[in-house]
C-alpha positions as a printed NumPy array, in Angstrom:
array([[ -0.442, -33.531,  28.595],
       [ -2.409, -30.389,  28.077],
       [ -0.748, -28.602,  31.709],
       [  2.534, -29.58 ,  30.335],
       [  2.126, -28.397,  26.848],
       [  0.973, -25.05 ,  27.733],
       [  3.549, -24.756,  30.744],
       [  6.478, -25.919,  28.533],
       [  5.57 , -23.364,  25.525],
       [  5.296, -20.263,  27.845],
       [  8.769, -20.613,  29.396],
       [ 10.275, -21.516,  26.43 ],
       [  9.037, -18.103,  25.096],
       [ 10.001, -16.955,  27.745],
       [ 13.647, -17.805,  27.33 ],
       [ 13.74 , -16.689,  24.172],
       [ 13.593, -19.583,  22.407],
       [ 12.483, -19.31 ,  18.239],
       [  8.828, -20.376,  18.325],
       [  8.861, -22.894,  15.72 ],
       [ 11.229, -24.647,  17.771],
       [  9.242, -23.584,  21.534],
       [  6.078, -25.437,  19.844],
       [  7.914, -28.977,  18.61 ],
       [  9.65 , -29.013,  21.756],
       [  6.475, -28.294,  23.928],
       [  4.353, -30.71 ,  21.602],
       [  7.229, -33.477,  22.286],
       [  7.271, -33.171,  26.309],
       [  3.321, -33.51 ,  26.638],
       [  3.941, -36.418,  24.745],
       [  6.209, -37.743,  26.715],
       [  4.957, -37.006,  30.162],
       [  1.521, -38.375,  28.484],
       [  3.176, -41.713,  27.612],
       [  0.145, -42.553,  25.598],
       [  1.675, -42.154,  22.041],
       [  5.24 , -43.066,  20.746],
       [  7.459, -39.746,  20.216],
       [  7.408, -40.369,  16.282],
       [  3.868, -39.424,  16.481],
       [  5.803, -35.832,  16.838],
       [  7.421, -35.948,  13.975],
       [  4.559, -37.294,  11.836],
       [  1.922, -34.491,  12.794],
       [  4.878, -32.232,  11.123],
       [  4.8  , -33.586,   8.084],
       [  1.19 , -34.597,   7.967],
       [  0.591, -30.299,   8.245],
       [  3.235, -29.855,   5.338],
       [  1.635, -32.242,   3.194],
       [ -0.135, -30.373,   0.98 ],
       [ -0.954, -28.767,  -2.513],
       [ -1.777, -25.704,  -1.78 ],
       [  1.349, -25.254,   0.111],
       [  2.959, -25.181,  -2.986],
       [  2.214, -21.544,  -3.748],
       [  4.313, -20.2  ,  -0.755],
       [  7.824, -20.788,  -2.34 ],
       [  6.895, -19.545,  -5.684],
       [  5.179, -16.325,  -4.03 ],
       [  8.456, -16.278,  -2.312],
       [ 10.379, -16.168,  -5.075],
       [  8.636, -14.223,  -7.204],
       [  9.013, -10.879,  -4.579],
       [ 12.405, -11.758,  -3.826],
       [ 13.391, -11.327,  -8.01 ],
       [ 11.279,  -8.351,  -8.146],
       [ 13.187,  -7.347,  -5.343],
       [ 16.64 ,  -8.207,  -6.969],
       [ 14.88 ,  -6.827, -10.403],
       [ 15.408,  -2.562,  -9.176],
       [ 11.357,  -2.887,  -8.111],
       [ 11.622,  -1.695,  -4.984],
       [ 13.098,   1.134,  -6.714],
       [ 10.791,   2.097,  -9.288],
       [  8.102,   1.788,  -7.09 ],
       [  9.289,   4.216,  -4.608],
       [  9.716,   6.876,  -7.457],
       [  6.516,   6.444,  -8.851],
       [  4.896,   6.566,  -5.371],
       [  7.275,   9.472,  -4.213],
       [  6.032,  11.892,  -7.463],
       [  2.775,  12.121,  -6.419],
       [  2.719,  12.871,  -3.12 ],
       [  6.833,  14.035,  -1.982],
       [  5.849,  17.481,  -2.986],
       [  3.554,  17.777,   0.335],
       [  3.727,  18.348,   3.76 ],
       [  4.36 ,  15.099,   5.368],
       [  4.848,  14.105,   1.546],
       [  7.437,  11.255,   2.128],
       [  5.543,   9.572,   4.527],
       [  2.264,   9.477,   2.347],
       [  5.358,   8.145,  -0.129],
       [  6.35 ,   5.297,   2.227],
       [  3.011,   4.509,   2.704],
       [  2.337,   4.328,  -0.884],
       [  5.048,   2.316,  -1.425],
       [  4.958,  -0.117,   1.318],
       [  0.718,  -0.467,  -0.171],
       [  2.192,  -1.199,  -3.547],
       [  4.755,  -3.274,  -2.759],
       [  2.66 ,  -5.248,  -0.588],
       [  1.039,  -6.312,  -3.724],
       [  4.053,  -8.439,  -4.705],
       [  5.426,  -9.84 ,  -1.528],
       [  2.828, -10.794,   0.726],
       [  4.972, -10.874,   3.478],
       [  5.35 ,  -7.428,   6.117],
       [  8.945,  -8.24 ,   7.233],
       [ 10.203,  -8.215,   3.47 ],
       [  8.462,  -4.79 ,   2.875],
       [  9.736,  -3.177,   5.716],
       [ 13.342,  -4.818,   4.91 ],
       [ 13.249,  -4.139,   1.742],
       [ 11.684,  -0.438,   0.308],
       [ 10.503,   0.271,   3.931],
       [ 14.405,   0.679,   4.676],
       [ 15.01 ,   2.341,   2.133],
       [ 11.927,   5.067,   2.706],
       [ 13.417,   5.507,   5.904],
       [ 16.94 ,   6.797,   4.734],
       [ 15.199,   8.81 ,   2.283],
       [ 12.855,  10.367,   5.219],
       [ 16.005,  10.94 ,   7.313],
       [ 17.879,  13.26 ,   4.918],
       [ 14.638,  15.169,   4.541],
       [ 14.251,  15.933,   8.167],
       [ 12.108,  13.499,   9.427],
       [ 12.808,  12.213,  12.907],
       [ 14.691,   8.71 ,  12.49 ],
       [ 12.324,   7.076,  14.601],
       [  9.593,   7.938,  13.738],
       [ 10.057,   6.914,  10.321],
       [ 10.294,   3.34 ,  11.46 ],
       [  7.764,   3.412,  13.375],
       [  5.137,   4.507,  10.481],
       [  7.104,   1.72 ,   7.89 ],
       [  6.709,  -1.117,  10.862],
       [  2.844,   0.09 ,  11.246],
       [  2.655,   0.042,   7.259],
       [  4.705,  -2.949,   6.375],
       [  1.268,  -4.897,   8.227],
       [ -0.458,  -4.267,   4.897],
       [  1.868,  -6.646,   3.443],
       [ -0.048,  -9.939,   4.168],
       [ -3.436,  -8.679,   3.903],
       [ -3.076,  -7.376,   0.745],
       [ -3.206, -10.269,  -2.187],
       [ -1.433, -11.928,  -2.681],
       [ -0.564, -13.635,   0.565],
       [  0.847, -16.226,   2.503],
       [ -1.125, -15.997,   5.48 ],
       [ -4.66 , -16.261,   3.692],
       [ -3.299, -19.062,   1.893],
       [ -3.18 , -21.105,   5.477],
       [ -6.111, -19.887,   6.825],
       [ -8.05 , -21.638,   3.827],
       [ -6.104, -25.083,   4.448],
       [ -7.378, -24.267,   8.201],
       [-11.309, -23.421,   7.642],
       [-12.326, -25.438,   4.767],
       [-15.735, -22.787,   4.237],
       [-13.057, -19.884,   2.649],
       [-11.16 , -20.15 ,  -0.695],
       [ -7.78 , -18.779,  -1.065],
       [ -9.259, -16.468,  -4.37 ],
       [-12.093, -15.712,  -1.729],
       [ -9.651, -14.759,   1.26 ],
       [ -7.481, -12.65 ,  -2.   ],
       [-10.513, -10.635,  -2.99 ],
       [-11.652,  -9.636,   0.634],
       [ -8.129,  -8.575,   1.797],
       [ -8.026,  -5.334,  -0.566],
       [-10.664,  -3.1  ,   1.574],
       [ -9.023,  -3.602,   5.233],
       [ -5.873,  -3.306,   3.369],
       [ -6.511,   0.23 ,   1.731],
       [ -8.28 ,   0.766,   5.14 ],
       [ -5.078,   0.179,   6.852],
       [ -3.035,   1.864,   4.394],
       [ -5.757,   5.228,   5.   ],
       [ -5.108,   5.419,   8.534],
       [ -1.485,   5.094,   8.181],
       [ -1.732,   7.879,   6.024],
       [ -3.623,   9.969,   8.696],
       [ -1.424,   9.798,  11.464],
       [  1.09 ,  10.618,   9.07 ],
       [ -0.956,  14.008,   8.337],
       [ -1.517,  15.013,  11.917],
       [  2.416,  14.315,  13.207],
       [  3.677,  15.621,  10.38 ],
       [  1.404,  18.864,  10.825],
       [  2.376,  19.125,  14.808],
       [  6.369,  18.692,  13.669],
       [  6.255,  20.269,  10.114],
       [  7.432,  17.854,   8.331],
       [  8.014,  19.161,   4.906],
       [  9.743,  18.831,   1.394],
       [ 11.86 ,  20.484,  -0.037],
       [ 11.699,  18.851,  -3.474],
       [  9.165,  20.445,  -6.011],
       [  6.411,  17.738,  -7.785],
       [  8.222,  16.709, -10.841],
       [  7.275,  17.767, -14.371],
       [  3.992,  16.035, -16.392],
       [  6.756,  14.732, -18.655],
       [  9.02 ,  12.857, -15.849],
       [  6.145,  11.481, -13.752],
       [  4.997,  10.595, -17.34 ],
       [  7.849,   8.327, -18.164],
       [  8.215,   7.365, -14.298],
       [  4.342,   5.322, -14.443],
       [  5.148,   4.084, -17.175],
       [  8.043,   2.644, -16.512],
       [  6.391,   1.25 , -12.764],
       [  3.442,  -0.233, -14.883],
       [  5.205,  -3.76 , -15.812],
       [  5.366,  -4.162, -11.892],
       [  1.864,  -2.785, -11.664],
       [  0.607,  -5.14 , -13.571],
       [  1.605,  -8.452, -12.143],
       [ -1.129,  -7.371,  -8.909],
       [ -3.266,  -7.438, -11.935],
       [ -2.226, -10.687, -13.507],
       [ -2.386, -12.739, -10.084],
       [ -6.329, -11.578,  -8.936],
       [ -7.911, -11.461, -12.763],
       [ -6.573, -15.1  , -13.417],
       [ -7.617, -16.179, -10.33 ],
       [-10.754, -14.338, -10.733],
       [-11.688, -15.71 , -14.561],
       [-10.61 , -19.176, -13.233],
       [ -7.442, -19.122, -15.932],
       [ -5.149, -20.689, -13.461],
       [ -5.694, -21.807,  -9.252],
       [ -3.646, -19.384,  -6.62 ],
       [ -1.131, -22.322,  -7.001],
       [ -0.546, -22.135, -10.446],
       [ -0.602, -17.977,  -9.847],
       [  2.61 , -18.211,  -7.978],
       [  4.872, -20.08 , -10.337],
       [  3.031, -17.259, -13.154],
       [  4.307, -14.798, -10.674],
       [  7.567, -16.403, -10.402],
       [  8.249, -16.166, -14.667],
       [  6.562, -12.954, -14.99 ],
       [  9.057, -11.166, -12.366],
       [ 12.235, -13.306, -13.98 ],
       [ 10.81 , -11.683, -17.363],
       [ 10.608,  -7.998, -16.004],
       [ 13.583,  -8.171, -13.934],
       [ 15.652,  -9.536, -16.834],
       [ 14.26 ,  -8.069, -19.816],
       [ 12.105,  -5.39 , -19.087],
       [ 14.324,  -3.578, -16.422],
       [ 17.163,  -5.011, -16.951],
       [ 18.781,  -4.816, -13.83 ],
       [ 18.26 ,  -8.691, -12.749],
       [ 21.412, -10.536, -13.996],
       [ 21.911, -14.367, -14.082],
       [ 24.853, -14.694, -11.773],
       [ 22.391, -12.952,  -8.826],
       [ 20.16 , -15.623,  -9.291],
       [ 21.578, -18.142,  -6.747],
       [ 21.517, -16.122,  -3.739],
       [ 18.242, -15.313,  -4.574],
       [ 16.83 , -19.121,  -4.803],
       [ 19.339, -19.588,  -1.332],
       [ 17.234, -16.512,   0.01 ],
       [ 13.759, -17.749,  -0.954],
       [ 14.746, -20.913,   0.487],
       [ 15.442, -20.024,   3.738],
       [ 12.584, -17.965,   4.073],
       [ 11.094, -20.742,   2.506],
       [ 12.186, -23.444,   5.351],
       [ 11.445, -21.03 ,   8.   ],
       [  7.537, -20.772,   6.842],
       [  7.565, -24.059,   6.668],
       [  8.948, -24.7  ,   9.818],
       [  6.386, -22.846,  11.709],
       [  3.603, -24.48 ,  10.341],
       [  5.087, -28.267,  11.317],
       [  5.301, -26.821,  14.837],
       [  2.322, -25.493,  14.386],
       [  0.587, -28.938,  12.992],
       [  1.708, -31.128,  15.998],
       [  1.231, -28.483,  18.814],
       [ -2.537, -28.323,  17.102],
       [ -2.549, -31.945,  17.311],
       [ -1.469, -32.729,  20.921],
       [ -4.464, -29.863,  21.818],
       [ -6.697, -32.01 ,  19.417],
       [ -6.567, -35.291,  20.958],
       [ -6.64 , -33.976,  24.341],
       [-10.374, -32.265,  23.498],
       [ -9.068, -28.644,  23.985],
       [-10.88 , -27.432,  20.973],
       [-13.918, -29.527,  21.7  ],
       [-13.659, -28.693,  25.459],
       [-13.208, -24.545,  24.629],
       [-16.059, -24.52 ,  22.163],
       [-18.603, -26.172,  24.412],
       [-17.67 , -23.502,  26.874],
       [-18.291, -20.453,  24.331],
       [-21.482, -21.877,  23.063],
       [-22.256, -22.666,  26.772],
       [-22.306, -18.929,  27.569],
       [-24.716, -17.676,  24.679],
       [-22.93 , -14.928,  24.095],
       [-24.05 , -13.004,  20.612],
       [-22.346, -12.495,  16.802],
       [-20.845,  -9.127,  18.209],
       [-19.857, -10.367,  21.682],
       [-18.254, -13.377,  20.418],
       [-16.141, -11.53 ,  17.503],
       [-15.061,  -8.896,  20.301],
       [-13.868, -11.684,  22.508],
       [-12.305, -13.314,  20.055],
       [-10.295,  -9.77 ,  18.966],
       [ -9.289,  -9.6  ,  22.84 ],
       [ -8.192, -12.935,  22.944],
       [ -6.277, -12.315,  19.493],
       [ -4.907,  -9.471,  20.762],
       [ -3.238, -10.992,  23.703],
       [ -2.302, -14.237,  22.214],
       [ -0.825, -12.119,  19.465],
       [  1.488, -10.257,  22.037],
       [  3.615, -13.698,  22.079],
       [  2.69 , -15.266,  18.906],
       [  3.266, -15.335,  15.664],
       [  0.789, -14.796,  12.999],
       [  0.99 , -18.232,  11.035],
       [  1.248, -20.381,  14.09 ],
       [ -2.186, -18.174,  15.708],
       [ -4.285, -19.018,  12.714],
       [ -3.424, -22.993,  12.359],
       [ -3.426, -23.573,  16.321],
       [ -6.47 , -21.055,  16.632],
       [ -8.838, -21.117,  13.373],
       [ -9.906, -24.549,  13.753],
       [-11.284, -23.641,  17.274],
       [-13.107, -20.649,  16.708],
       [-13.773, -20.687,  12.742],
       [-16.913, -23.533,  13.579],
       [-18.301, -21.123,  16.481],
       [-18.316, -18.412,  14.841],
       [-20.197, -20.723,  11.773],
       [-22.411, -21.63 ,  14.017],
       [-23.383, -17.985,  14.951],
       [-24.052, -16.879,  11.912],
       [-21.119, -15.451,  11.353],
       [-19.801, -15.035,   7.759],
       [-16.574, -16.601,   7.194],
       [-14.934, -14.679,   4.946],
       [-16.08 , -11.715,   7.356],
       [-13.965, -13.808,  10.505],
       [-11.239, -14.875,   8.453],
       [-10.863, -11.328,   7.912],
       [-11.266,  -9.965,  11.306],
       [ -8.657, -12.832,  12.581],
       [ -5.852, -12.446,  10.104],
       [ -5.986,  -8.545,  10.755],
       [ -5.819,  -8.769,  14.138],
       [ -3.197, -11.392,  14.534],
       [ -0.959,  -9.907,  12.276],
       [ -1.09 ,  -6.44 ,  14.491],
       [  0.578,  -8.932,  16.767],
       [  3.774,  -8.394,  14.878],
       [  4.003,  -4.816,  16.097],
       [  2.958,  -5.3  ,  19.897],
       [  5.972,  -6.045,  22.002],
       [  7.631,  -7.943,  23.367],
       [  7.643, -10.714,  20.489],
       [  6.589,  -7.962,  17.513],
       [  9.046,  -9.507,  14.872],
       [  8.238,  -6.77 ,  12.773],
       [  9.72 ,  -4.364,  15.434],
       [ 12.619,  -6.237,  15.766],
       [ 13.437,  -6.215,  11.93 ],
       [ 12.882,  -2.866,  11.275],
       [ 14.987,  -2.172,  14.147],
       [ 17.706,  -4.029,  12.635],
       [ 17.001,  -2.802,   9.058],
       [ 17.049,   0.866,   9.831],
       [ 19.683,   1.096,  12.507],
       [ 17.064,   2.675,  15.125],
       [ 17.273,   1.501,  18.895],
       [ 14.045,  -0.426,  19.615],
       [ 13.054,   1.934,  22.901],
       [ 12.969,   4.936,  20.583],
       [ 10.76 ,   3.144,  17.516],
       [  8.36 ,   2.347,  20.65 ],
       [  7.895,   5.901,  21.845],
       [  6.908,   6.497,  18.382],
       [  4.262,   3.851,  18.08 ],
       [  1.425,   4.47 ,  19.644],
       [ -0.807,   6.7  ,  17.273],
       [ -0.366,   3.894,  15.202],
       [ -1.363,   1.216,  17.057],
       [ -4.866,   3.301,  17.79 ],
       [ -5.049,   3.566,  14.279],
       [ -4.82 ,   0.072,  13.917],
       [ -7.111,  -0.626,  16.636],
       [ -9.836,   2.177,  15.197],
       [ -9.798,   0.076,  11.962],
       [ -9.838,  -3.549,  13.11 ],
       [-13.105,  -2.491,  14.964],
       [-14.84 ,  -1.246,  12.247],
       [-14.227,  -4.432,  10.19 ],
       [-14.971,  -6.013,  12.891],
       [-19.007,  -3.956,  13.502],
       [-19.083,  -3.589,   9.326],
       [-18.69 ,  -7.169,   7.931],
       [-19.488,  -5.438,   4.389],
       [-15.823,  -3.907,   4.348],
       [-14.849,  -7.718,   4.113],
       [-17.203,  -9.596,   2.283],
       [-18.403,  -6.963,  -0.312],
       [-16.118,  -7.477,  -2.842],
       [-15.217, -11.614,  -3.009],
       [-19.299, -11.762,  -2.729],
       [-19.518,  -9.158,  -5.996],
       [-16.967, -11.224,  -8.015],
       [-18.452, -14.387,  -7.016],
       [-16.463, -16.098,  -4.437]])
C-alpha cells in the first residue's frame, strides 16, 4: 500500500493534477491494491478530518476578509500605508510591504493578499517606474506574511494536528517571524531599489491629510485588535473570534465606510464558499492520505528511525527545515502540516523541543513552499493577478528567497523570536 501510495501521488503531481484530488485518488489506489479495507474507508477518513469544531472558524475568517475586501479596505489601507513611506526612495515598495503586513492581519490567507491589494500595489508601482516584475516578485515574497500573521488558517490546523499548541498560542507567536519577514522584505526592497533608483515622485502628504487618512484606516485597524485581545482576555475562543470578525467587517463595510452594499453580498458568500470548499477539500485529502500512512506504520516506522540516529535539538530542526523545504517544492502548505505534524511534532517533543517554537519553524517554512517552483501557487496567482509572465517574476526572485531563508534560520537557532510573546501573555 505504502509503494503505491507514494508512487501514485508523485505522478499524479506530476501530471498536473490539483492536489486535493492527487491525494484522494492516491489514498484510494493503495487501498485498493492493499485489499485489506473496503474503499468507503476512503471516504470516511475525509469526513472523519472535517469533523470538527474548530474548523468552524475557517469560513467565518473567510468571510470576514472577503467583506473587508468588498468594504474599500484594501483601499484605505494602501493609502494609509503609502503616506508614510511613498515619499522615499524605494517608497512604494516599503508601501506594498506595509500593506500586504497590514492586510495580512485580516485575511490570513497569502493568495488573497497578493490578489487582492498586492495587485493593486503592483499597478501603482508600475506607473511609478518600477520594473513590472519585479514588483510581483516582492508582493509574492510579501503576500507569505499573510498566514503567519494572526489571524490564520494555517495555525488553526496545526493545533487540531499537535494537540500540545493552542490556536491563541500559535496567534500570539506568529507576530515576531511575521514582522521578521515583513523586515527583510523591506530590505531587499532598500538595496534593489538603491542599485535601480527607484524613486517617487509624489511629495509626503500634509500633517492634516495623513491626519484624516489614519483615522479613517483605524476602524480596519482595529479589528487585528479585537480578534488577539478577546482571545487573549478569554472573552470569546478563536471560533467564536471569526463569526466577531465576520459582523464587525459587515458593520465597517456597511456603515462605517460605506462602500459595502447589500446586493454585493451574494457573490461574496458564493466567493467565501468556494474558497471555503477548496480548504476544505484539501484537508479531507489530506485526512485519508494521513490515514493510509497511519495504518501502514509510516509515522511509527520514520520516527523510530530519527530517534534511532541520536541526532540533537539543532540537527533535528535543520533536517526537518531541509526536508520541509523539499517537500514544500510540491506541496501545499495545509496538506504538509496535517500529513507531516503528526510525525515530527512528538520527536521533536521528545527532544526537548518547544512546541510552539516547531510549530513555528514548520508553518514558516512550509508556507515558503508557495513561492518555490514548480508548484508555488502563490507564483502562479500573482502571475495571473498582475499580468506578468511567470519566467520574468522568477528572475526577480531570488534576493527574496535568501531573505526568506536568512530569517527562517534564525527562528529556527533563536526559539525566543517564537515563544517570547504567547509565553509573556500566558499561553
Amino acid at each position: 500500500m505504502t509503494l503505491t501510495l507514494f508512487i501514485a501521488v508523485v505522478v499524479l503531481l506530476a501530471l498536473g493534477f490539483p492536489v486535493a484530488f492527487a491525494l484522494i485518488i492516491s489514498a484510494a489506489l493503495a487501498v485498493a491494491v492493499g485489499g485489506r479495507y473496503p474503499q468507503l474507508v476512503v471516504f470516511k477518513e475525509m469526513f472523519t478530518g472535517i469533523d470538527s469544531f474548530p474548523l468552524m472558524a475557517v469560513p467565518f475568517f473567510i468571510l470576514a476578509a472577503e467583506l473587508m475586501s468588498g468594504g474599500a479596505l484594501t483601499a484605505v489601507l494602501l493609502r494609509f500605508a503609502a503616506q508614510f513611506v511613498g515619499h522615499l526612495r524605494g517608497g512604494l515598495g516599503y508601501a506594498n510591504v506595509l500593506s500586504l503586513t497590514l492586510f495580512s492581519g485580516i485575511s490570513g490567507s497569502a493568495l488573497a493578499d497578493a490578489a487582492g491589494p498586492g495587485s493593486m500595489m503592483v499597478k501603482m508601482m508600475d506607473k511609478a517606474g518600477y520594473g513590472r516584475a519585479y514588483a510581483a516578485a516582492l508582493t509574492s515574497a510579501t503576500a507569505i506574511v499573510g498566514p503567519i500573521i494572526p489571524p490564520s488558517i494555517i495555525m488553526i490546523i496545526y493545533a487540531m494536528q499537535d494537540e500540545q499548541v493552542s490556536v491563541g498560542g500559535l496567534f500570539m507567536a506568529g507576530f515576531v517571524p511575521g514582522l521578521l519577514i515583513a523586515l527583510a522584505m523591506a530590505g531587499v526592497n532598500w538595496r534593489i531599489s538603491k542599485a535601480r533608483d527607484y524613486r517617487s515622485g509624489d511629495p509626503r502628504p500634509p500633517a492634516r491629510e495623513m491626519l484624516v487618512t489614519s483615522i479613517k484606516a483605524l476602524p480596519a485597524l482595529l479589528l487585528i485588535a479585537l480578534i488577539l485581545v478577546g482571545i487573549r482576555f478569554g472573552v470569546f475562543t478563536p471560533t467564536e473570534a471569526s463569526v466577531v470578525a465576520v459582523f464587525y467587517a459587515l458593520v465597517c463595510g456597511k456603515w462605517i465606510y460605506r462602500t459595502l452594499s447589500w446586493k454585493a453580498l451574494p457573490a461574496i458568500a458564493a466567493r467565501s464558499a468556494m474558497l471555503t470548499a477548496s480548504v476544505l477539500l484539501v484537508m479531507a485529502a489530506s485526512a485519508a492520505f494521513s490515514w493510509v500512512l497511519t495504518v501502514e506504520g509510516v509515522p511509527q516506522a520514520l520516527s523510530q528511525t530519527i530517534i534511532d540516529w541520536q541526532l540533537s535539538p539543532w540537527m533535528f530542526l535543520l533536517a526537518v527545515n531541509l526536508l520541509l523545504l523539499l517537500f514544500g517544492i510540491f506541496m501545499e502548505p495545509l496538506p504538509g502540516v496535517m500529513i507531516l505534524v503528526p510525525i515530527l511534532a512528538p520527536i521533536a517533543a521528545a527532544l526537548g523541543i518547544d512546541p510552539t517554537h516547531f510549530a513555528m519553524v514548520v508553518i514558516v517554512n512550509l508556507t515558503l513552499g508557495m513561492i518555490t517552483p514548480p508548484v508555488g501557487s502563490l507564483l502562479f496567482v500573482t502571475s495571473v493577478a498582475t499580468r506578468v509572465p511567470m519566467n520574468a517574476l522568477l528572475r526577480e526572485l531570488p534576493p527574496f528567497l535568501w531573505a526568506h531563508l536568512a530569517v527562517l534560520l534564525l527562528l529556527t537557532f533563536v526559539p525566543a523570536l517564537s515563544t517570547w510573546l504567547p509565553h509573556t501573555l500566558g499561553f
